[in-house]
Amino acid sequence: YVSQEVPVSGSKIINVTLQEEVSKLDEVVVVGYGTQKKISVTGSVSNVSTKEIAKIATPSLSNTLGGQIPGIVTRQATGEPGYDQASIYIRGFGTWTNRSPLILVDGIERDMNTINTEEVESISVLKDASATAVYGVRGANGVILITTKRGQLGKPKVTLRSEYAVLTGLRYPEYINAAEYAGLMNEARDNAGVANMAYTDEEIELFRNGSSPYLYPNVNWVDEVLKKNTTQRITNLNITGGTEVVRYFVNVGYTTQSGLYRDNGDNAYSTNSRVNRYNYRSRVDVNLTKDLSVELGVGGII
């Protein structure tokens, strides 16, 4: 229904008649055996708005689903480039071992994190038994259906989208310095009734002033090894168009993300972690006759 806002204006009784939003009634959702009108789907099926997903700058598609759909829990265990994808759980755990949902991209089981958001046309999440019945036991943990974009009727339309992001580490361990550690060791030995102290006052002062860094080092290894910020770039170029006979969609993408390790200039190689990903996807639809059409989809990742 179309939402309405009615001013109260001191009225004790307000009568509101909602009007049907016809465009919403005709919405199509992807289900296990094709597509259906949203109003006729009886199983628990949810859709993710691709516009909302496009607002989230992340190389891993799984990280965009958290908070978008009721009944879905995502857990990201690491921020390392290339391994920062989230585990997805739909309505808890349905099996003992592999608890991940079945993920199908254009009907083929694939890793959703190798797809750029610019390639996605729609995402449907099948959550209950009636919606996942056609997948049998493979659908015990739910099913995520992803369809990629197809060619649109009309003149060629070229879209270039480039994103640049600055990533910041959320939590860094804070350690005491060497002089504080030495003092606490002495305090611990004193509390335990040990007569001999681990460090003399002169040694603790050497830790503190740094005059003898090799014998009495005081190094903050978190600051030496890790940076506070790093960068990420995601670029996609696609073209779509077609006629009544042939329609096409082609997208090429490049994603790069570096880690938080500092580069050591003494080495010939980079000491930082990094992911460089190249995506290609093409979908061509050809109407050979009134009753026969051919669909060709090609995708690649390096």
Short mmCIF file of C-alpha atoms in Angstrom, two decimals:
data_model
loop_
_atom_site.label_atom_id
_atom_site.label_comp_id
_atom_site.label_asym_id
_atom_site.label_seq_id
_atom_site.Cartn_x
_atom_site.Cartn_y
_atom_site.Cartn_z
CA TYR A 1 0.00 0.00 0.00
CA VAL A 2 0.96 3.62 -0.50
CA SER A 3 2.04 5.20 2.78
CA GLN A 4 0.12 8.26 3.96
CA GLU A 5 0.81 11.06 6.41
CA VAL A 6 -2.24 12.65 8.01
CA PRO A 7 -1.93 15.66 10.37
CA VAL A 8 -3.68 15.11 13.71
CA SER A 9 -4.83 18.75 14.11
CA GLY A 10 -6.64 17.99 17.34
CA SER A 11 -8.81 15.22 15.86
CA LYS A 12 -9.73 12.34 18.17
CA ILE A 13 -10.73 9.98 15.37
CA ILE A 14 -8.74 9.71 12.13
CA ASN A 15 -9.97 7.52 9.29
CA VAL A 16 -7.31 6.49 6.80
CA THR A 17 -7.99 4.50 3.65
CA LEU A 18 -4.83 3.05 2.14
CA GLN A 19 -4.48 2.80 -1.63
CA GLU A 20 -2.89 -0.26 -3.22
CA GLU A 21 0.52 0.34 -4.71
CA VAL A 22 0.11 -1.57 -7.96
CA SER A 23 3.78 -1.49 -8.87
CA LYS A 24 4.62 -3.30 -5.62
CA LEU A 25 1.96 -5.95 -6.27
CA ASP A 26 3.58 -6.72 -9.62
CA GLU A 27 7.10 -7.08 -8.18
CA VAL A 28 8.82 -10.27 -9.27
CA VAL A 29 10.98 -12.38 -6.96
CA VAL A 30 13.33 -15.16 -7.93
CA VAL A 31 12.39 -18.53 -6.44
CA GLY A 32 13.83 -21.99 -6.84
CA TYR A 33 11.89 -22.80 -10.00
CA GLY A 34 11.97 -19.48 -11.85
CA THR A 35 10.24 -16.21 -10.96
CA GLN A 36 6.90 -15.39 -9.34
CA LYS A 37 4.92 -12.31 -8.48
CA LYS A 38 5.76 -11.28 -4.93
CA ILE A 39 2.10 -11.28 -3.87
CA SER A 40 1.69 -14.97 -4.79
CA VAL A 41 4.74 -16.29 -2.90
CA THR A 42 3.68 -18.25 0.18
CA GLY A 43 7.15 -19.22 1.43
CA SER A 44 9.45 -16.93 3.36
CA VAL A 45 11.40 -15.13 0.62
CA SER A 46 13.19 -11.81 1.11
CA ASN A 47 14.84 -9.52 -1.41
CA VAL A 48 17.83 -7.24 -1.04
CA SER A 49 17.77 -3.88 -2.78
CA THR A 50 20.75 -3.66 -5.10
CA LYS A 51 20.71 0.12 -4.59
CA GLU A 52 21.33 -0.41 -0.88
CA ILE A 53 24.10 -2.91 -1.58
CA ALA A 54 25.82 -0.49 -3.95
CA LYS A 55 26.18 2.01 -1.09
CA ILE A 56 28.49 -0.33 0.83
CA ALA A 57 32.10 -0.17 -0.35
CA THR A 58 33.38 -3.69 0.25
CA PRO A 59 35.00 -6.20 -2.13
CA SER A 60 33.11 -9.09 -0.49
CA LEU A 61 29.41 -9.32 -1.33
CA SER A 62 28.67 -11.29 1.85
CA ASN A 63 29.59 -8.26 3.99
CA THR A 64 26.78 -6.24 2.39
CA LEU A 65 23.97 -8.56 3.54
CA GLY A 66 24.33 -7.95 7.27
CA GLY A 67 21.45 -5.84 8.56
CA GLN A 68 19.67 -5.85 5.20
CA ILE A 69 17.37 -8.86 5.70
CA PRO A 70 15.56 -10.15 8.80
CA GLY A 71 16.62 -13.64 9.81
CA ILE A 72 20.18 -13.33 8.50
CA VAL A 73 23.25 -13.17 10.70
CA THR A 74 26.69 -12.39 9.25
CA ARG A 75 29.99 -12.81 11.07
CA GLN A 76 33.26 -11.38 9.78
CA ALA A 77 36.24 -12.98 11.54
CA THR A 78 39.13 -11.13 9.89
CA GLY A 79 39.86 -8.01 7.88
CA GLU A 80 42.77 -9.50 5.92
CA PRO A 81 42.49 -8.57 2.22
CA GLY A 82 41.12 -11.48 0.22
CA TYR A 83 39.91 -13.32 3.32
CA ASP A 84 37.55 -10.74 4.81
CA GLN A 85 34.33 -12.39 3.64
CA ALA A 86 31.63 -12.97 6.24
CA SER A 87 30.04 -16.25 7.29
CA ILE A 88 26.29 -16.18 6.65
CA TYR A 89 23.68 -17.95 8.76
CA ILE A 90 19.97 -17.96 7.90
CA ARG A 91 17.66 -18.55 10.87
CA GLY A 92 20.36 -20.26 12.91
CA PHE A 93 21.99 -23.62 12.16
CA GLY A 94 20.22 -26.39 10.27
CA THR A 95 23.05 -28.94 10.07
CA TRP A 96 25.93 -30.06 12.25
CA THR A 97 28.95 -29.52 10.00
CA ASN A 98 28.61 -27.16 7.03
CA ARG A 99 26.21 -24.50 8.29
CA SER A 100 26.45 -22.16 5.30
CA PRO A 101 23.46 -21.59 3.02
CA LEU A 102 23.38 -22.85 -0.54
CA ILE A 103 24.45 -19.98 -2.83
CA LEU A 104 23.49 -20.06 -6.51
CA VAL A 105 24.63 -17.47 -9.04
CA ASP A 106 22.49 -17.65 -12.18
CA GLY A 107 21.54 -21.18 -11.15
CA ILE A 108 25.13 -22.37 -10.60
CA GLU A 109 26.66 -22.96 -7.17
CA ARG A 110 29.44 -20.40 -6.75
CA ASP A 111 31.22 -18.24 -4.18
CA MET A 112 29.27 -14.99 -3.92
CA ASN A 113 32.37 -13.05 -2.82
CA THR A 114 33.96 -13.23 -6.27
CA ILE A 115 31.17 -11.09 -7.78
CA ASN A 116 31.19 -7.32 -7.90
CA THR A 117 28.07 -5.51 -6.76
CA GLU A 118 27.85 -3.83 -10.19
CA GLU A 119 27.16 -7.24 -11.74
CA VAL A 120 24.20 -8.07 -9.49
CA GLU A 121 20.63 -7.66 -10.72
CA SER A 122 18.80 -9.17 -7.73
CA ILE A 123 19.37 -11.20 -4.57
CA SER A 124 16.65 -13.43 -3.10
CA VAL A 125 16.97 -15.25 0.20
CA LEU A 126 14.84 -18.37 0.73
CA LYS A 127 14.47 -18.95 4.46
CA ASP A 128 11.82 -21.52 5.37
CA ALA A 129 11.13 -25.15 4.40
CA SER A 130 8.40 -24.37 1.87
CA ALA A 131 10.64 -21.94 -0.02
CA THR A 132 13.68 -24.28 -0.08
CA ALA A 133 11.80 -27.55 -0.65
CA VAL A 134 12.92 -27.91 -4.29
CA TYR A 135 16.56 -28.05 -3.13
CA GLY A 136 16.02 -30.96 -0.75
CA VAL A 137 18.63 -31.45 1.95
CA ARG A 138 20.96 -28.93 0.26
CA GLY A 139 18.57 -26.19 1.34
CA ALA A 140 18.62 -27.09 5.03
CA ASN A 141 20.51 -23.89 5.90
CA GLY A 142 18.57 -21.68 3.50
CA VAL A 143 19.29 -20.65 -0.08
CA ILE A 144 20.62 -17.41 -1.55
CA LEU A 145 19.78 -16.83 -5.22
CA ILE A 146 21.80 -14.23 -7.11
CA THR A 147 20.99 -13.20 -10.66
CA THR A 148 23.41 -11.08 -12.66
CA LYS A 149 22.43 -8.20 -14.90
CA ARG A 150 21.16 -8.73 -18.45
CA GLY A 151 21.09 -6.53 -21.50
CA GLN A 152 18.43 -3.84 -21.63
CA LEU A 153 16.51 -2.83 -24.73
CA GLY A 154 17.69 0.50 -26.10
CA LYS A 155 20.73 2.42 -27.20
CA PRO A 156 24.13 1.46 -25.74
CA LYS A 157 24.52 2.79 -22.21
CA VAL A 158 28.02 3.05 -20.75
CA THR A 159 28.52 3.30 -16.98
CA LEU A 160 31.84 3.92 -15.23
CA ARG A 161 31.93 3.75 -11.45
CA SER A 162 35.09 4.17 -9.40
CA GLU A 163 35.23 4.06 -5.59
CA TYR A 164 38.08 5.00 -3.30
CA ALA A 165 37.98 4.23 0.40
CA VAL A 166 40.24 4.72 3.39
CA LEU A 167 40.14 1.75 5.77
CA THR A 168 40.96 2.10 9.45
CA GLY A 169 41.87 -0.60 11.95
CA LEU A 170 39.24 -0.76 14.69
CA ARG A 171 41.14 -2.27 17.60
CA TYR A 172 44.85 -2.44 18.35
CA PRO A 173 46.27 -4.11 21.48
CA GLU A 174 47.78 -1.66 23.95
CA TYR A 175 50.80 -3.05 25.79
CA ILE A 176 52.78 -1.60 28.69
CA ASN A 177 56.34 -0.48 27.91
CA ALA A 178 59.49 -2.32 28.93
CA ALA A 179 60.16 -0.21 32.03
CA GLU A 180 56.62 -0.77 33.33
CA TYR A 181 56.94 -4.50 32.66
CA ALA A 182 60.23 -4.70 34.57
CA GLY A 183 58.74 -2.81 37.52
CA LEU A 184 55.70 -5.11 37.63
CA MET A 185 57.96 -8.18 37.53
CA ASN A 186 59.82 -6.88 40.55
CA GLU A 187 56.51 -6.17 42.29
CA ALA A 188 55.26 -9.69 41.58
CA ARG A 189 58.43 -11.27 42.97
CA ASP A 190 58.18 -9.06 46.04
CA ASN A 191 54.55 -10.09 46.62
CA ALA A 192 55.58 -13.74 46.26
CA GLY A 193 58.26 -13.32 48.92
CA VAL A 194 61.23 -13.69 46.55
CA ALA A 195 64.22 -11.77 47.83
CA ASN A 196 66.05 -11.24 44.54
CA MET A 197 64.49 -8.72 42.19
CA ALA A 198 64.34 -9.49 38.46
CA TYR A 199 65.67 -6.05 37.46
CA THR A 200 67.69 -3.38 39.22
CA ASP A 201 66.65 0.27 39.31
CA GLU A 202 69.53 1.06 36.90
CA GLU A 203 68.25 -1.52 34.39
CA ILE A 204 64.71 -0.17 34.62
CA GLU A 205 66.04 3.32 33.90
CA LEU A 206 67.92 1.97 30.85
CA PHE A 207 64.63 0.50 29.58
CA ARG A 208 62.98 3.88 30.11
CA ASN A 209 65.55 6.23 28.53
CA GLY A 210 66.46 3.97 25.59
CA SER A 211 70.20 4.63 25.85
CA SER A 212 71.01 0.91 25.37
CA PRO A 213 68.41 -0.31 22.85
CA TYR A 214 70.12 -3.63 22.08
CA LEU A 215 70.56 -4.83 25.66
CA TYR A 216 67.50 -3.05 27.10
CA PRO A 217 65.01 -2.64 24.23
CA ASN A 218 61.73 -0.78 24.50
CA VAL A 219 59.90 -1.28 21.21
CA ASN A 220 56.18 -0.84 20.53
CA TRP A 221 55.84 -3.63 17.97
CA VAL A 222 52.23 -2.78 17.19
CA ASP A 223 53.28 0.63 15.85
CA GLU A 224 56.38 -0.82 14.18
CA VAL A 225 54.51 -3.55 12.29
CA LEU A 226 51.02 -2.12 11.70
CA LYS A 227 49.65 1.05 10.13
CA LYS A 228 46.53 2.86 11.29
CA ASN A 229 45.01 3.31 7.81
CA THR A 230 45.11 1.73 4.38
CA THR A 231 43.28 2.16 1.04
CA GLN A 232 40.88 0.35 -1.24
CA ARG A 233 39.77 0.95 -4.83
CA ILE A 234 36.88 -0.62 -6.75
CA THR A 235 36.37 0.30 -10.42
CA ASN A 236 33.74 -1.07 -12.82
CA LEU A 237 33.04 -0.29 -16.46
CA ASN A 238 29.97 -1.77 -18.14
CA ILE A 239 27.95 -1.33 -21.30
CA THR A 240 24.40 -2.51 -21.94
CA GLY A 241 21.92 -2.18 -24.77
CA GLY A 242 20.25 -4.12 -27.54
CA THR A 243 17.38 -4.57 -29.93
CA GLU A 244 14.36 -6.87 -30.05
CA VAL A 245 16.67 -9.57 -31.43
CA VAL A 246 19.94 -9.17 -29.50
CA ARG A 247 20.54 -7.72 -26.02
CA TYR A 248 23.89 -7.56 -24.25
CA PHE A 249 25.54 -6.63 -20.95
CA VAL A 250 29.32 -6.55 -20.48
CA ASN A 251 31.17 -5.55 -17.32
CA VAL A 252 34.87 -5.42 -16.46
CA GLY A 253 36.00 -4.65 -12.94
CA TYR A 254 39.19 -4.14 -10.97
CA THR A 255 39.41 -4.32 -7.17
CA THR A 256 42.48 -3.69 -5.06
CA GLN A 257 42.82 -3.59 -1.30
CA SER A 258 45.96 -3.44 0.81
CA GLY A 259 46.47 -4.57 4.38
CA LEU A 260 47.61 -2.76 7.51
CA TYR A 261 51.18 -4.10 7.59
CA ARG A 262 53.97 -1.57 7.15
CA ASP A 263 56.21 -1.97 4.10
CA ASN A 264 59.85 -2.59 4.92
CA GLY A 265 61.97 -0.69 2.44
CA ASP A 266 64.96 -2.98 3.04
CA ASN A 267 63.22 -5.84 1.19
CA ALA A 268 62.85 -6.16 -2.57
CA TYR A 269 59.32 -7.49 -2.10
CA SER A 270 56.30 -5.96 -0.39
CA THR A 271 55.82 -6.97 3.23
CA ASN A 272 52.19 -5.87 3.19
CA SER A 273 49.21 -8.07 2.34
CA ARG A 274 47.23 -7.14 -0.78
CA VAL A 275 44.49 -8.44 -3.03
CA ASN A 276 44.19 -7.55 -6.72
CA ARG A 277 41.07 -8.92 -8.42
CA TYR A 278 40.00 -8.64 -12.05
CA ASN A 279 36.37 -9.45 -12.94
CA TYR A 280 34.72 -9.98 -16.30
CA ARG A 281 31.09 -10.80 -17.00
CA SER A 282 29.11 -10.89 -20.22
CA ARG A 283 25.49 -11.84 -20.87
CA VAL A 284 24.02 -11.98 -24.36
CA ASP A 285 20.39 -12.84 -25.16
CA VAL A 286 19.46 -13.66 -28.76
CA ASN A 287 15.93 -14.27 -30.06
CA LEU A 288 16.47 -16.70 -32.93
CA THR A 289 12.76 -17.12 -33.65
CA LYS A 290 9.49 -16.23 -31.92
CA ASP A 291 9.66 -19.49 -29.97
CA LEU A 292 13.43 -20.01 -29.61
CA SER A 293 15.95 -17.88 -27.75
CA VAL A 294 19.57 -18.41 -26.74
CA GLU A 295 21.19 -17.03 -23.60
CA LEU A 296 24.98 -16.97 -23.25
CA GLY A 297 26.64 -16.00 -19.99
CA VAL A 298 30.41 -15.79 -19.54
CA GLY A 299 32.17 -14.87 -16.32
CA GLY A 300 35.79 -14.82 -15.27
CA ILE A 301 37.94 -13.82 -12.30
CA ILE A 302 41.67 -13.45 -11.81
#
